[in-house]
């Protein structure tokens, strides 16, 4: 049971971690210093974690990484929208 | 066994995802658009994942999140160094 509590805390923290970044981008309309490559690799990696969680039947992994994928896709779309030249 | 391969791929991708960001910051000396709050929450969350991995004895989780903690701490130090005003 301790593992599930720990996994839930870990999942919530890593899930919400990208939200301040997304808010900052949406508010300031400036994404020059953000790495698109970082986001793309992260989204693929997080998707693999979701798959891993499904196979292992570990819901803290599935939910947290699934949520993180959504936030990071939003961040990537924002980046694309505001600074097309940084997609490289 | 499939889970371990998946976990390893997921771990490698999420571990290296922050490297392009770190290289970008070190090269351009510009971190204005990076969110310090994002990094701090992420580091705490990743540390909890390491703890979770130790309790569950799942090495893909321990190694990948441990490595990500190191990269993100470097990123936070860079951010601190170049733009002290953004630590808020």
XYZ file of N, CA, C and O in Angstrom:
704
model
N 0.832 -1.216 0.000
C 0.000 0.000 0.000
C 0.863 1.261 0.000
O 0.549 2.240 -0.675
N 2.002 1.214 0.739
C 2.920 2.357 0.766
C 3.360 2.735 -0.646
O 3.462 3.910 -0.978
N 3.603 1.689 -1.465
C 4.044 1.941 -2.843
C 2.991 2.741 -3.601
O 3.332 3.653 -4.355
N 1.722 2.389 -3.424
C 0.664 3.099 -4.140
C 0.566 4.557 -3.724
O 0.341 5.429 -4.553
N 0.752 4.817 -2.425
C 0.723 6.201 -1.937
C 1.892 6.972 -2.535
O 1.730 8.066 -3.076
N 3.081 6.377 -2.448
C 4.285 6.987 -3.010
C 4.126 7.238 -4.507
O 4.434 8.320 -5.005
N 3.629 6.219 -5.218
C 3.434 6.328 -6.658
C 2.438 7.411 -7.014
O 2.596 8.117 -8.006
N 1.406 7.550 -6.164
C 0.402 8.580 -6.408
C 0.999 9.971 -6.225
O 0.800 10.861 -7.065
N 1.773 10.150 -5.123
C 2.427 11.450 -4.885
C 3.381 11.765 -6.043
O 3.352 12.854 -6.622
N 4.208 10.778 -6.393
C 5.166 10.943 -7.487
C 4.437 11.298 -8.775
O 4.831 12.217 -9.505
N 3.353 10.578 -9.030
C 2.585 10.785 -10.251
C 1.972 12.167 -10.327
O 2.038 12.822 -11.368
N 1.384 12.614 -9.205
C 0.767 13.942 -9.181
C 1.829 15.011 -9.446
O 1.640 15.907 -10.271
N 2.980 14.895 -8.760
C 4.035 15.906 -8.904
C 4.594 15.962 -10.322
O 4.706 17.042 -10.910
N 4.931 14.792 -10.887
C 5.504 14.825 -12.238
C 4.436 15.215 -13.269
O 4.761 15.791 -14.294
N 3.170 14.903 -12.963
C 2.094 15.277 -13.889
C 1.895 16.783 -13.940
O 1.757 17.364 -15.007
N 1.874 17.408 -12.748
C 1.586 18.846 -12.719
C 2.822 19.700 -12.995
O 2.705 20.901 -13.203
N 4.000 19.074 -13.029
C 5.238 19.850 -13.168
C 5.283 20.673 -14.446
O 5.851 21.760 -14.473
N 4.677 20.174 -15.514
C 4.735 20.894 -16.777
C 3.678 21.995 -16.877
O 3.738 22.833 -17.771
N 2.719 21.999 -15.942
C 1.662 23.016 -15.986
C 2.189 24.450 -15.845
O 1.786 25.320 -16.614
N 3.124 24.730 -14.870
C 3.641 26.106 -14.769
C 4.320 26.540 -16.070
O 4.222 27.699 -16.475
N 4.985 25.579 -16.730
C 5.645 25.883 -17.998
C 4.611 26.233 -19.068
O 4.772 27.195 -19.807
N 3.531 25.445 -19.112
C 2.470 25.686 -20.101
C 1.811 27.050 -19.860
O 1.599 27.832 -20.791
N 1.523 27.361 -18.586
C 0.898 28.643 -18.223
C 1.814 29.803 -18.613
O 1.378 30.797 -19.185
N 3.125 29.635 -18.316
C 4.130 30.653 -18.638
C 4.156 30.925 -20.156
O 4.175 32.077 -20.584
N 4.111 29.858 -20.942
C 4.143 29.983 -22.402
C 2.883 30.667 -22.909
O 2.937 31.579 -23.730
N 1.723 30.247 -22.389
C 0.446 30.806 -22.844
C 0.327 32.283 -22.460
O -0.233 33.085 -23.190
N 0.903 32.645 -21.288
C 0.796 34.003 -20.775
C 1.762 34.946 -21.491
O 1.413 36.065 -21.822
N 2.976 34.474 -21.700
C 4.021 35.358 -22.230
C 4.186 35.243 -23.747
O 4.931 36.016 -24.347
N 3.489 34.271 -24.351
C 3.606 34.056 -25.802
C 5.051 33.983 -26.263
O 5.395 34.458 -27.340
N 5.912 33.454 -25.442
C 7.325 33.413 -25.782
C 7.895 32.031 -25.456
O 7.797 31.576 -24.324
N 8.426 31.389 -26.478
C 8.895 30.017 -26.273
C 10.314 29.810 -26.809
O 10.762 28.695 -26.983
N 10.994 30.941 -27.027
C 12.323 30.878 -27.634
C 13.293 29.927 -26.942
O 14.111 29.291 -27.586
N 13.225 29.869 -25.616
C 14.208 29.071 -24.876
C 13.752 27.639 -24.614
O 14.441 26.867 -23.959
N 12.564 27.300 -25.125
C 12.087 25.935 -24.918
C 12.598 25.037 -26.042
O 12.592 25.420 -27.204
N 12.991 23.829 -25.669
C 13.490 22.894 -26.662
C 12.366 21.982 -27.163
O 11.775 21.221 -26.403
N 12.080 22.081 -28.473
C 11.037 21.243 -29.067
C 11.461 19.782 -29.052
O 10.643 18.888 -28.818
N 12.756 19.561 -29.277
C 13.290 18.196 -29.272
C 13.049 17.544 -27.908
O 12.657 16.375 -27.822
N 13.262 18.321 -26.839
C 13.000 17.837 -25.482
C 11.559 17.366 -25.357
O 11.273 16.265 -24.876
N 10.622 18.195 -25.836
C 9.203 17.860 -25.720
C 8.835 16.609 -26.523
O 8.081 15.753 -26.042
N 9.370 16.512 -27.743
C 9.034 15.368 -28.596
C 9.531 14.056 -27.972
O 8.787 13.080 -27.878
N 10.787 14.061 -27.518
C 11.342 12.856 -26.884
C 10.542 12.516 -25.626
O 10.224 11.360 -25.357
N 10.206 13.572 -24.856
C 9.462 13.379 -23.610
C 8.092 12.750 -23.868
O 7.688 11.809 -23.169
N 7.385 13.230 -24.892
C 6.053 12.711 -25.203
C 6.128 11.228 -25.608
O 5.325 10.409 -25.150
N 7.123 10.886 -26.437
C 7.289 9.481 -26.835
C 7.613 8.629 -25.598
O 7.018 7.577 -25.375
N 8.555 9.113 -24.769
C 8.954 8.380 -23.557
C 7.796 8.174 -22.598
O 7.589 7.077 -22.066
N 7.006 9.227 -22.393
C 5.860 9.149 -21.483
C 4.818 8.153 -22.004
O 4.197 7.422 -21.227
N 4.651 8.120 -23.333
C 3.701 7.180 -23.929
C 4.139 5.737 -23.665
O 3.314 4.853 -23.393
N 5.463 5.509 -23.747
C 5.979 4.183 -23.417
C 5.735 3.846 -21.945
O 5.443 2.707 -21.584
N 5.854 4.828 -21.039
C 5.564 4.595 -19.619
C 4.096 4.194 -19.413
O 3.784 3.344 -18.580
N 3.185 4.824 -20.192
C 1.762 4.473 -20.091
C 1.579 2.999 -20.484
O 0.906 2.225 -19.777
N 2.219 2.616 -21.581
C 2.163 1.230 -22.072
C 2.726 0.268 -21.007
O 2.136 -0.767 -20.688
N 3.864 0.631 -20.421
C 4.498 -0.146 -19.347
C 3.533 -0.301 -18.167
O 3.365 -1.398 -17.634
N 2.888 0.791 -17.806
C 1.941 0.774 -16.689
C 0.758 -0.144 -16.956
O 0.284 -0.850 -16.067
N 0.286 -0.139 -18.219
C -0.844 -0.998 -18.602
C -0.431 -2.476 -18.469
O -1.158 -3.283 -17.877
N 0.748 -2.802 -18.978
C 1.240 -4.192 -18.904
C 1.448 -4.643 -17.462
O 1.193 -5.790 -17.115
N 1.938 -3.713 -16.618
C 2.214 -4.044 -15.214
C 0.984 -3.843 -14.336
O 1.020 -4.130 -13.133
N -0.077 -3.291 -14.936
C -1.305 -2.984 -14.204
C -1.032 -2.092 -12.991
O -1.522 -2.344 -11.891
N -0.226 -1.031 -13.214
C 0.086 -0.089 -12.136
C -0.533 1.265 -12.470
O -0.010 2.027 -13.277
N -1.672 1.539 -11.810
C -2.412 2.739 -12.183
C -1.706 4.060 -11.869
O -1.918 5.040 -12.595
N -0.843 4.153 -10.832
C -0.186 5.464 -10.658
C 0.655 5.822 -11.884
O 0.726 6.987 -12.287
N 1.268 4.817 -12.506
C 2.096 5.041 -13.694
C 1.227 5.423 -14.889
O 1.531 6.371 -15.616
N 0.117 4.711 -15.077
C -0.767 4.973 -16.221
C -1.350 6.386 -16.160
O -1.225 7.173 -17.103
N -1.965 6.721 -15.011
C -2.650 8.010 -14.886
C -1.675 9.183 -14.984
O -1.893 10.131 -15.743
N -0.570 9.119 -14.217
C 0.344 10.265 -14.169
C 1.013 10.507 -15.517
O 1.109 11.647 -15.986
N 1.467 9.436 -16.166
C 2.139 9.614 -17.446
C 1.148 9.985 -18.548
O 1.481 10.759 -19.445
N -0.064 9.453 -18.456
C -1.098 9.806 -19.421
C -1.430 11.284 -19.355
O -1.522 11.968 -20.376
N -1.559 11.799 -18.114
C -1.831 13.228 -17.929
C -0.671 14.075 -18.445
O -0.869 15.098 -19.114
N 0.560 13.634 -18.150
C 1.758 14.362 -18.591
C 1.834 14.434 -20.115
O 2.248 15.448 -20.677
N 1.421 13.346 -20.796
C 1.405 13.343 -22.261
C 0.500 14.471 -22.765
O 0.882 15.248 -23.644
N -0.689 14.596 -22.167
C -1.651 15.625 -22.598
C -1.058 17.033 -22.428
O -1.092 17.856 -23.339
N -0.478 17.299 -21.231
C 0.096 18.627 -20.965
C 1.235 18.929 -21.942
O 1.318 20.028 -22.505
N 2.101 17.933 -22.159
C 3.258 18.156 -23.033
C 2.854 18.323 -24.497
O 3.505 19.052 -25.240
N 1.778 17.656 -24.909
C 1.279 17.850 -26.274
C 0.754 19.289 -26.419
O 1.022 19.958 -27.421
N 0.061 19.801 -25.389
C -0.410 21.188 -25.397
C 0.775 22.146 -25.508
O 0.728 23.142 -26.245
N 1.836 21.849 -24.752
C 3.042 22.675 -24.762
C 3.682 22.669 -26.141
O 4.114 23.710 -26.653
N 3.717 21.508 -26.771
C 4.310 21.374 -28.106
C 3.482 22.142 -29.137
O 4.038 22.814 -30.014
N 2.146 22.075 -29.007
C 1.269 22.809 -29.926
C 1.489 24.320 -29.755
O 1.599 25.057 -30.734
N 1.605 24.778 -28.487
C 1.858 26.197 -28.218
C 3.165 26.625 -28.856
O 3.259 27.692 -29.476
N 4.179 25.796 -28.681
C 5.505 26.093 -29.214
C 5.434 26.205 -30.732
O 6.007 27.106 -31.346
N 4.725 25.261 -31.332
C 4.544 25.226 -32.781
C 3.866 26.504 -33.254
O 4.255 27.128 -34.236
N 2.832 26.895 -32.520
C 2.005 28.033 -32.880
C 2.800 29.340 -32.811
O 2.732 30.162 -33.731
N 3.535 29.524 -31.701
C 4.168 30.813 -31.470
C 5.533 30.967 -32.136
O 5.949 32.040 -32.464
N 6.246 29.880 -32.288
C 7.597 29.975 -32.858
C 7.872 28.786 -33.767
O 8.628 27.874 -33.406
N 7.286 28.804 -34.952
C 7.415 27.667 -35.869
C 8.876 27.331 -36.139
O 9.246 26.170 -36.290
N 9.721 28.324 -36.138
C 11.133 28.084 -36.468
C 11.865 27.250 -35.403
O 12.950 26.737 -35.660
N 11.261 27.139 -34.224
C 11.949 26.358 -33.185
C 11.659 24.868 -33.242
O 12.236 24.096 -32.505
N 10.747 24.485 -34.131
C 10.512 23.065 -34.347
C 11.629 22.573 -35.251
O 11.609 22.803 -36.464
N 12.609 21.965 -34.699
C 13.749 21.473 -35.481
C 14.404 20.319 -34.766
O 14.109 20.067 -33.613
N 9.052 -10.114 -19.193
C 10.267 -9.609 -19.840
C 9.939 -8.417 -20.750
O 10.685 -7.459 -20.823
N 8.801 -8.523 -21.477
C 8.360 -7.420 -22.335
C 8.266 -6.115 -21.542
O 8.635 -5.052 -22.040
N 7.780 -6.226 -20.310
C 7.640 -5.027 -19.467
C 8.998 -4.368 -19.251
O 9.119 -3.150 -19.271
N 10.037 -5.195 -19.013
C 11.357 -4.632 -18.759
C 11.927 -3.912 -19.980
O 12.550 -2.863 -19.841
N 11.680 -4.497 -21.170
C 12.155 -3.854 -22.405
C 11.431 -2.518 -22.595
O 12.046 -1.485 -22.839
N 10.109 -2.567 -22.436
C 9.286 -1.354 -22.545
C 9.729 -0.305 -21.534
O 9.902 0.871 -21.866
N 9.915 -0.742 -20.292
C 10.325 0.162 -19.212
C 11.682 0.773 -19.501
O 11.913 1.948 -19.199
N 12.568 -0.028 -20.104
C 13.906 0.469 -20.419
C 13.840 1.529 -21.513
O 14.453 2.600 -21.401
N 13.049 1.251 -22.575
C 12.885 2.230 -23.666
C 12.272 3.522 -23.099
O 12.765 4.622 -23.331
N 11.198 3.355 -22.326
C 10.521 4.507 -21.716
C 11.499 5.289 -20.850
O 11.569 6.515 -20.902
N 12.273 4.556 -20.061
C 13.228 5.174 -19.142
C 14.301 5.954 -19.867
O 14.619 7.093 -19.492
N 14.852 5.354 -20.938
C 15.904 6.032 -21.704
C 15.351 7.317 -22.317
O 15.960 8.382 -22.216
N 14.157 7.229 -22.919
C 13.570 8.402 -23.589
C 13.266 9.534 -22.607
O 13.637 10.684 -22.846
N 12.612 9.200 -21.488
C 12.278 10.280 -20.546
C 13.544 10.804 -19.855
O 13.608 11.966 -19.478
N 14.563 9.939 -19.713
C 15.817 10.387 -19.093
C 16.552 11.381 -19.970
O 17.032 12.405 -19.496
N 16.651 11.055 -21.280
C 17.433 11.925 -22.161
C 16.639 13.130 -22.652
O 17.210 14.044 -23.227
N 15.318 13.136 -22.400
C 14.484 14.211 -22.949
C 14.932 15.594 -22.479
O 14.801 16.568 -23.215
N 15.437 15.692 -21.263
C 15.809 17.003 -20.744
C 17.208 17.440 -21.218
O 17.575 18.604 -21.053
N 17.969 16.519 -21.816
C 19.328 16.862 -22.263
C 19.335 17.957 -23.348
O 20.123 18.897 -23.230
N 18.473 17.871 -24.405
C 18.476 18.948 -25.404
C 18.181 20.307 -24.772
O 18.754 21.319 -25.160
N 17.300 20.298 -23.750
C 16.973 21.537 -23.058
C 18.199 22.077 -22.313
O 18.505 23.263 -22.366
N 18.903 21.186 -21.636
C 20.104 21.583 -20.876
C 21.168 22.126 -21.824
O 21.767 23.181 -21.566
N 21.394 21.436 -22.961
C 22.387 21.867 -23.954
C 22.005 23.243 -24.511
O 22.845 24.131 -24.630
N 20.712 23.410 -24.816
C 20.205 24.680 -25.332
C 20.476 25.825 -24.350
O 20.923 26.900 -24.728
N 20.214 25.566 -23.072
C 20.416 26.583 -22.033
C 21.902 26.914 -21.899
O 22.296 28.084 -21.850
N 22.748 25.884 -21.878
C 24.186 26.095 -21.698
C 24.781 26.829 -22.900
O 25.692 27.635 -22.761
N 24.239 26.558 -24.100
C 24.779 27.132 -25.327
C 24.326 28.578 -25.518
O 25.100 29.434 -25.916
N 23.050 28.834 -25.203
C 22.486 30.151 -25.493
C 22.473 31.088 -24.293
O 22.179 32.266 -24.434
N 22.846 30.542 -23.127
C 22.850 31.354 -21.903
C 21.549 32.132 -21.710
O 21.568 33.264 -21.236
N 20.464 31.534 -22.129
C 19.199 32.233 -22.033
C 18.126 31.290 -21.479
O 17.904 30.220 -22.036
N 17.529 31.683 -20.383
C 16.576 30.783 -19.732
C 15.268 31.492 -19.394
O 14.472 30.988 -18.613
N 15.074 32.669 -20.033
C 13.907 33.488 -19.701
C 12.573 32.752 -19.763
O 11.681 33.011 -18.981
N 12.443 31.846 -20.746
C 11.144 31.195 -20.939
C 11.000 29.882 -20.185
O 9.996 29.202 -20.304
N 12.038 29.530 -19.414
C 11.950 28.292 -18.643
C 11.311 28.557 -17.287
O 11.615 29.554 -16.642
N 10.467 27.636 -16.863
C 9.799 27.794 -15.580
C 10.571 27.064 -14.474
O 10.741 25.850 -14.513
N 11.065 27.849 -13.495
C 11.800 27.268 -12.371
C 10.868 26.387 -11.531
O 11.264 25.331 -11.044
N 9.617 26.853 -11.406
C 8.631 26.105 -10.618
C 8.418 24.719 -11.234
O 8.349 23.709 -10.522
N 8.381 24.668 -12.578
C 8.260 23.393 -13.291
C 9.392 22.461 -12.885
O 9.171 21.302 -12.532
N 10.613 22.985 -12.896
C 11.786 22.165 -12.580
C 11.774 21.666 -11.140
O 12.086 20.501 -10.874
N 11.400 22.555 -10.217
C 11.412 22.185 -8.796
C 10.386 21.076 -8.527
O 10.694 20.064 -7.889
N 9.174 21.245 -9.060
C 8.135 20.226 -8.867
C 8.573 18.915 -9.521
O 8.418 17.828 -8.950
N 9.176 19.027 -10.711
C 9.619 17.846 -11.444
C 10.682 17.076 -10.666
O 10.619 15.835 -10.560
N 11.651 17.790 -10.082
C 12.733 17.145 -9.337
C 12.174 16.395 -8.117
O 12.549 15.257 -7.854
N 11.258 17.039 -7.405
C 10.642 16.386 -6.235
C 9.866 15.143 -6.690
O 10.007 14.060 -6.125
N 9.066 15.302 -7.755
C 8.269 14.186 -8.273
C 9.137 13.023 -8.726
O 8.852 11.860 -8.424
N 10.212 13.328 -9.449
C 11.114 12.281 -9.938
C 11.777 11.542 -8.773
O 11.981 10.324 -8.828
N 12.105 12.290 -7.706
C 12.717 11.665 -6.527
C 11.753 10.670 -5.888
O 12.164 9.594 -5.434
N 10.472 11.040 -5.875
C 9.462 10.114 -5.355
C 9.363 8.857 -6.238
O 9.172 7.751 -5.740
N 9.495 9.019 -7.570
C 9.480 7.865 -8.476
C 10.648 6.930 -8.176
O 10.502 5.706 -8.241
N 11.827 7.509 -7.864
C 12.997 6.682 -7.519
C 12.671 5.850 -6.281
O 12.913 4.642 -6.239
N 12.101 6.509 -5.285
C 11.708 5.851 -4.041
C 10.697 4.717 -4.314
O 10.823 3.596 -3.812
N 9.704 5.037 -5.157
C 8.689 4.055 -5.581
C 9.354 2.851 -6.238
O 9.043 1.693 -5.933
N 10.319 3.136 -7.142
C 11.042 2.070 -7.844
C 11.823 1.178 -6.899
O 11.876 -0.044 -7.070
N 12.415 1.810 -5.873
C 13.187 1.041 -4.887
C 12.254 0.092 -4.125
O 12.530 -1.094 -3.977
N 11.112 0.625 -3.680
C 10.150 -0.192 -2.932
C 9.598 -1.334 -3.784
O 9.379 -2.445 -3.297
N 9.367 -1.062 -5.085
C 8.806 -2.071 -5.990
C 9.897 -2.929 -6.619
O 9.593 -3.875 -7.352
N 11.157 -2.550 -6.372
C 12.312 -3.244 -6.942
C 12.234 -3.294 -8.477
O 12.435 -4.338 -9.089
N 11.908 -2.132 -9.070
C 11.828 -2.043 -10.532
C 12.939 -1.136 -11.033
O 12.852 0.095 -10.960
N 13.994 -1.761 -11.562
C 15.171 -0.972 -11.933
C 14.964 -0.001 -13.089
O 15.613 1.040 -13.102
N 14.067 -0.279 -14.088
C 13.899 0.755 -15.128
C 13.419 2.080 -14.523
O 13.839 3.154 -14.949
N 12.566 1.985 -13.493
C 12.044 3.190 -12.841
C 13.139 3.892 -12.041
O 13.293 5.115 -12.106
N 13.944 3.117 -11.310
C 15.000 3.693 -10.464
C 16.041 4.425 -11.315
O 16.330 5.611 -11.100
N 16.586 3.717 -12.318
C 17.678 4.280 -13.130
C 17.211 5.503 -13.922
O 17.850 6.556 -13.898
N 16.066 5.370 -14.626
C 15.648 6.468 -15.501
C 15.295 7.716 -14.715
O 15.684 8.826 -15.078
N 14.578 7.540 -13.604
C 14.194 8.709 -12.827
C 15.382 9.293 -12.076
O 15.483 10.506 -11.901
N 16.300 8.430 -11.642
C 17.516 8.901 -10.978
C 18.341 9.780 -11.909
O 18.808 10.854 -11.533
N 18.487 9.306 -13.161
C 19.231 10.073 -14.157
C 18.531 11.409 -14.450
O 19.174 12.460 -14.549
N 17.204 11.354 -14.562
C 16.430 12.570 -14.844
C 16.579 13.595 -13.721
O 16.638 14.798 -13.982
N 16.660 13.123 -12.479
C 16.864 14.034 -11.343
C 18.174 14.800 -11.535
O 18.215 16.031 -11.389
N 19.242 14.081 -11.912
C 20.564 14.704 -12.090
C 20.508 15.782 -13.183
O 20.954 16.914 -12.987
N 19.914 15.433 -14.351
C 19.826 16.390 -15.466
C 19.018 17.611 -15.056
O 19.405 18.759 -15.319
N 17.892 17.390 -14.384
C 17.021 18.505 -14.016
C 17.639 19.394 -12.942
O 17.402 20.602 -12.918
N 18.456 18.800 -12.051
C 19.164 19.607 -11.054
C 20.186 20.498 -11.776
O 20.316 21.691 -11.458
N 20.883 19.952 -12.791
C 21.827 20.744 -13.593
C 21.101 21.907 -14.269
O 21.602 23.034 -14.309
N 19.910 21.615 -14.796
C 19.103 22.626 -15.479
C 18.687 23.730 -14.502
O 18.736 24.919 -14.832
N 18.318 23.318 -13.296
C 17.896 24.283 -12.277
C 19.076 25.157 -11.856
O 18.926 26.381 -11.684
N 20.271 24.558 -11.725
C 21.474 25.319 -11.358
C 21.794 26.334 -12.471
O 22.082 27.500 -12.193
N 21.677 25.892 -13.741
C 21.929 26.785 -14.877
C 20.971 27.962 -14.843
O 21.356 29.115 -15.054
N 19.717 27.640 -14.584
C 18.679 28.665 -14.553
C 18.978 29.680 -13.443
O 18.856 30.892 -13.635
N 19.376 29.166 -12.300
C 19.715 29.987 -11.143
C 20.865 30.922 -11.489
O 20.853 32.110 -11.197
N 21.851 30.344 -12.167
C 23.090 31.055 -12.495
C 22.820 32.192 -13.485
O 23.282 33.310 -13.301
N 22.057 31.891 -14.546
C 21.906 32.858 -15.628
C 20.796 33.861 -15.394
O 20.831 34.957 -15.895
N 19.777 33.483 -14.690
C 18.640 34.384 -14.498
C 18.086 34.264 -13.093
O 17.025 33.692 -12.880
N 18.814 34.815 -12.144
C 18.422 34.685 -10.742
C 16.994 35.165 -10.518
O 16.254 34.608 -9.711
N 16.573 36.165 -11.256
C 15.236 36.728 -11.060
C 14.110 35.754 -11.418
O 12.964 35.962 -11.055
N 14.446 34.706 -12.177
C 13.392 33.766 -12.556
C 13.125 32.685 -11.524
O 12.227 31.881 -11.685
N 13.958 32.648 -10.468
C 13.669 31.718 -9.372
C 12.598 32.374 -8.509
O 12.874 33.277 -7.721
N 11.394 31.949 -8.698
C 10.289 32.537 -7.949
C 9.152 31.547 -7.842
O 9.119 30.566 -8.562
